Coordinates of C-alpha atoms in Angstrom, one line a residue:
Chain A
M1 CA 21.4 155.1 169.7
K2 CA 20.2 153.0 173.0
N3 CA 18.8 155.7 175.4
T4 CA 21.2 154.5 178.3
E5 CA 23.7 154.2 175.8
S6 CA 26.8 157.0 175.9
M7 CA 28.1 158.8 172.9
A8 CA 31.4 156.8 174.3
Q9 CA 30.2 153.3 174.0
F10 CA 27.9 153.6 170.8
A11 CA 30.9 154.7 169.3
D12 CA 32.5 151.5 170.3
R13 CA 29.9 149.4 169.2
F14 CA 29.6 151.2 165.9
L15 CA 33.0 149.9 164.8
L16 CA 32.6 146.9 166.9
R17 CA 29.6 145.8 164.0
T18 CA 31.6 147.6 161.3
A19 CA 34.8 144.7 161.9
I20 CA 31.8 142.4 162.4
G21 CA 30.6 143.2 158.9
V22 CA 34.1 143.8 157.5
L23 CA 34.8 140.5 158.1
L24 CA 31.8 138.9 156.6
I25 CA 33.1 141.1 153.4
A26 CA 36.2 139.4 153.9
F27 CA 34.1 136.0 153.7
A28 CA 32.7 136.9 150.5
Y29 CA 35.5 137.8 148.8
A30 CA 37.1 134.7 149.5
A31 CA 34.3 133.5 148.0
G32 CA 34.3 135.2 144.7
A33 CA 38.2 133.9 144.7
A34 CA 37.2 130.4 145.2
M35 CA 34.3 130.5 142.6
Y36 CA 37.4 130.0 140.3
L37 CA 38.8 127.0 141.9
V38 CA 35.7 124.9 141.8
G39 CA 33.8 123.0 139.5
D40 CA 30.5 125.4 138.1
E41 CA 27.8 123.4 140.8
I42 CA 29.8 124.1 143.7
A43 CA 30.6 127.6 141.8
D44 CA 27.1 128.5 141.7
Y45 CA 26.3 127.4 145.8
L46 CA 29.6 130.1 146.4
D47 CA 27.5 132.6 144.8
K48 CA 24.8 132.8 146.9
F49 CA 27.4 132.8 150.2
Q50 CA 29.0 135.9 148.7
L51 CA 25.2 137.3 148.8
L52 CA 23.8 136.3 151.5
L53 CA 27.0 137.8 153.1
A54 CA 27.3 140.7 151.5
V55 CA 23.4 141.4 152.5
A56 CA 23.7 140.3 156.0
S57 CA 27.5 142.8 156.2
V58 CA 25.5 145.5 155.1
F59 CA 22.5 145.1 157.8
I60 CA 25.1 145.0 160.7
I61 CA 27.2 147.7 159.4
L62 CA 24.6 150.2 157.7
P63 CA 22.1 151.3 160.7
G64 CA 25.0 152.4 163.2
F65 CA 26.3 154.1 159.6
I66 CA 23.3 156.0 159.6
K67 CA 22.3 156.7 163.0
Y68 CA 26.8 158.1 163.1
A69 CA 26.0 160.2 159.8
R70 CA 22.7 162.0 161.5
L71 CA 24.7 161.9 165.1
R72 CA 27.2 163.8 162.8
A73 CA 24.3 166.2 161.1
A74 CA 23.4 167.1 164.0
G75 CA 26.5 168.5 166.1
R76 CA 26.5 165.5 169.1
C77 CA 29.7 164.2 167.3
R78 CA 32.5 165.7 165.1
A79 CA 35.0 163.1 163.1
G80 CA 38.0 161.6 166.1
E81 CA 35.0 161.7 168.6
P82 CA 34.8 160.3 170.8
E83 CA 38.5 159.1 171.7
G84 CA 38.9 156.0 172.9
F85 CA 40.8 152.3 173.2
V86 CA 38.5 151.0 170.5
A87 CA 39.0 154.2 168.1
E88 CA 42.8 153.5 168.2
V89 CA 42.7 149.6 167.9
F90 CA 40.2 150.1 164.8
N91 CA 42.8 152.4 163.5
K92 CA 46.3 150.6 164.1
A93 CA 44.1 147.8 162.3
C94 CA 43.7 150.1 159.4
V95 CA 47.0 150.8 158.9
K96 CA 48.1 147.1 159.4
A97 CA 46.1 146.0 156.7
F98 CA 46.7 148.6 154.2
S99 CA 50.3 147.9 155.1
L100 CA 49.8 144.0 154.1
T101 CA 48.2 144.3 151.5
F102 CA 51.2 146.2 149.8
V103 CA 52.8 142.8 151.0
F104 CA 50.3 140.7 149.7
L105 CA 50.3 142.7 145.9
I106 CA 53.7 142.5 145.9
F107 CA 53.8 138.7 146.8
L108 CA 51.5 137.6 144.2
E109 CA 52.3 140.0 141.7
P110 CA 55.4 137.3 139.9
L111 CA 52.5 134.6 140.8
S112 CA 50.3 136.0 138.8
K113 CA 52.8 135.7 135.4
K114 CA 54.8 132.9 136.2
Y115 CA 52.6 129.9 138.2
L116 CA 48.7 131.2 137.7
T117 CA 48.2 132.5 134.4
E118 CA 45.2 130.9 133.7
L119 CA 43.3 132.9 136.6
P120 CA 41.1 135.7 135.8
T121 CA 41.8 139.5 137.1
N122 CA 38.6 139.2 139.4
F123 CA 40.4 136.1 140.6
F124 CA 43.3 138.7 142.3
I125 CA 41.0 141.4 142.9
N126 CA 39.1 139.2 144.9
L127 CA 41.9 137.6 146.7
I128 CA 43.1 140.8 147.6
L129 CA 40.5 142.2 148.9
C130 CA 40.0 139.3 151.1
L131 CA 43.3 139.0 152.7
S132 CA 43.2 142.8 152.9
L133 CA 39.9 142.4 155.1
G134 CA 40.4 139.8 156.9
V135 CA 43.7 141.1 158.0
F136 CA 42.2 144.7 158.9
S137 CA 39.0 142.6 160.9
L138 CA 41.0 140.1 163.0
T139 CA 43.9 142.4 163.6
F140 CA 40.8 144.4 164.8
F141 CA 39.5 141.8 166.8
L142 CA 42.8 140.5 168.3
L143 CA 43.7 143.5 170.0
N144 CA 40.5 144.0 171.3
R145 CA 40.8 140.7 173.1
D146 CA 39.5 141.1 176.5
D147 CA 42.9 141.3 178.6
E148 CA 42.4 138.9 182.5
D149 CA 43.8 143.2 184.2
D150 CA 40.8 144.6 181.9
L151 CA 38.3 143.5 184.9
E152 CA 36.1 145.6 186.9
D153 CA 37.9 146.7 190.3
E154 CA 36.0 149.0 192.2
F155 CA 38.5 150.0 194.5
G156 CA 42.6 148.5 194.2
S157 CA 46.0 149.1 194.3
E158 CA 48.1 151.8 192.7
S159 CA 49.2 150.8 189.0
G160 CA 52.3 151.2 187.6
T161 CA 54.3 149.8 190.9
Chain B
M1 CA 51.4 147.0 176.6
S2 CA 53.1 151.0 177.4
S3 CA 55.2 150.5 180.3
A4 CA 56.7 154.4 179.8
L5 CA 53.5 155.9 181.3
K6 CA 52.4 155.0 184.6
N7 CA 49.7 156.4 186.5
R8 CA 47.8 156.2 189.6
I9 CA 44.0 156.8 188.3
R10 CA 43.2 153.6 190.4
V11 CA 44.2 155.1 193.7
Y12 CA 42.3 158.4 193.1
R13 CA 39.3 156.2 192.3
A14 CA 39.7 154.9 195.5
E15 CA 40.1 157.8 197.1
H16 CA 36.7 159.5 195.4
R17 CA 35.0 155.8 196.2
I18 CA 34.2 156.3 191.7
S19 CA 34.3 152.3 190.3
Q20 CA 35.9 152.7 186.2
T21 CA 32.2 152.8 184.7
E22 CA 31.4 156.3 187.0
L23 CA 34.4 157.4 186.1
A24 CA 34.3 156.9 182.7
E25 CA 30.5 158.2 182.5
L26 CA 32.0 161.6 183.7
I27 CA 34.7 161.8 181.0
G28 CA 33.1 160.5 178.3
V29 CA 34.6 157.8 177.8
T30 CA 33.6 153.8 178.1
R31 CA 35.0 151.6 181.2
K32 CA 37.1 149.2 178.7
T33 CA 38.9 152.7 177.7
I34 CA 39.6 153.6 181.7
S35 CA 40.7 150.0 182.1
T36 CA 42.8 149.9 179.7
I37 CA 44.2 152.9 180.8
E38 CA 44.7 152.0 184.1
V39 CA 46.2 148.7 183.8
G40 CA 49.1 150.7 180.7
R41 CA 47.2 149.1 177.3
F42 CA 46.4 151.9 175.5
V43 CA 48.1 155.3 176.5
P44 CA 45.2 157.8 176.9
S45 CA 45.5 161.1 174.7
T46 CA 46.0 164.4 176.1
V47 CA 42.7 165.4 176.4
I48 CA 41.7 162.5 177.7
A49 CA 44.4 162.3 180.7
L50 CA 43.5 166.1 180.7
K51 CA 39.7 165.1 181.4
I52 CA 40.7 163.2 184.7
A53 CA 42.9 165.2 186.0
R54 CA 40.0 167.8 186.0
Q55 CA 37.8 165.0 187.0
F56 CA 40.2 164.2 190.3
G57 CA 40.7 167.9 190.7
V58 CA 44.7 167.1 190.0
P59 CA 47.4 168.4 187.9
V60 CA 47.5 165.6 185.3
E61 CA 51.5 165.3 186.4
D62 CA 49.7 164.0 190.0
I63 CA 47.9 161.2 188.1
F64 CA 50.6 160.4 184.7
S65 CA 53.9 159.8 185.0
L66 CA 57.0 158.5 183.4
D67 CA 59.1 155.4 184.0
P68 CA 62.7 156.7 185.5
D69 CA 64.1 154.2 183.0

């Protein structure tokens, strides 16, 4: 945690980095699924690209996770704290991804039996994980986007009237 | 955007002459949280609402109210 950064700011930064890392992992799973649809040469490149993305996501998420774990162990923050807008957005994104994962599975199940019978199980696992994690990340960034109303306003008029 | 919950945080900030950033630091949240509460984009928890009210020294009902509709 940076010296001038509050616990709340660190928490928001940690959640943002987690969402970025998850997006990279989603792309990694997309590459993993695509490997079954392309030739061997391109599949090799995708394999390396997948590894690169996985390493990048670890470097993005892990440092913040370790710091967060240390703060929890030291009792400086508790689960669910500090509360805030970004934490709520994170939770909403998790719920959205969880719900849509089941929708994806329901649609994919008949497709896998009828039209995609030649593809291995690993393809579908990669595809579902890609979609699920991708939905989480995109939902998070969409809900967390800066609104034109979200501007620093020293002193303003009454809100909500 | 939540239209059911109204708030007068900006009014009290003006009276106390503190910025969103300063208020956020005082109650332990980020400026973005304060900003999104003010514009109705985020409904604060009871804890955050009470902390804001305590900071301004007023009952929470003076700051937050329900839309009569």
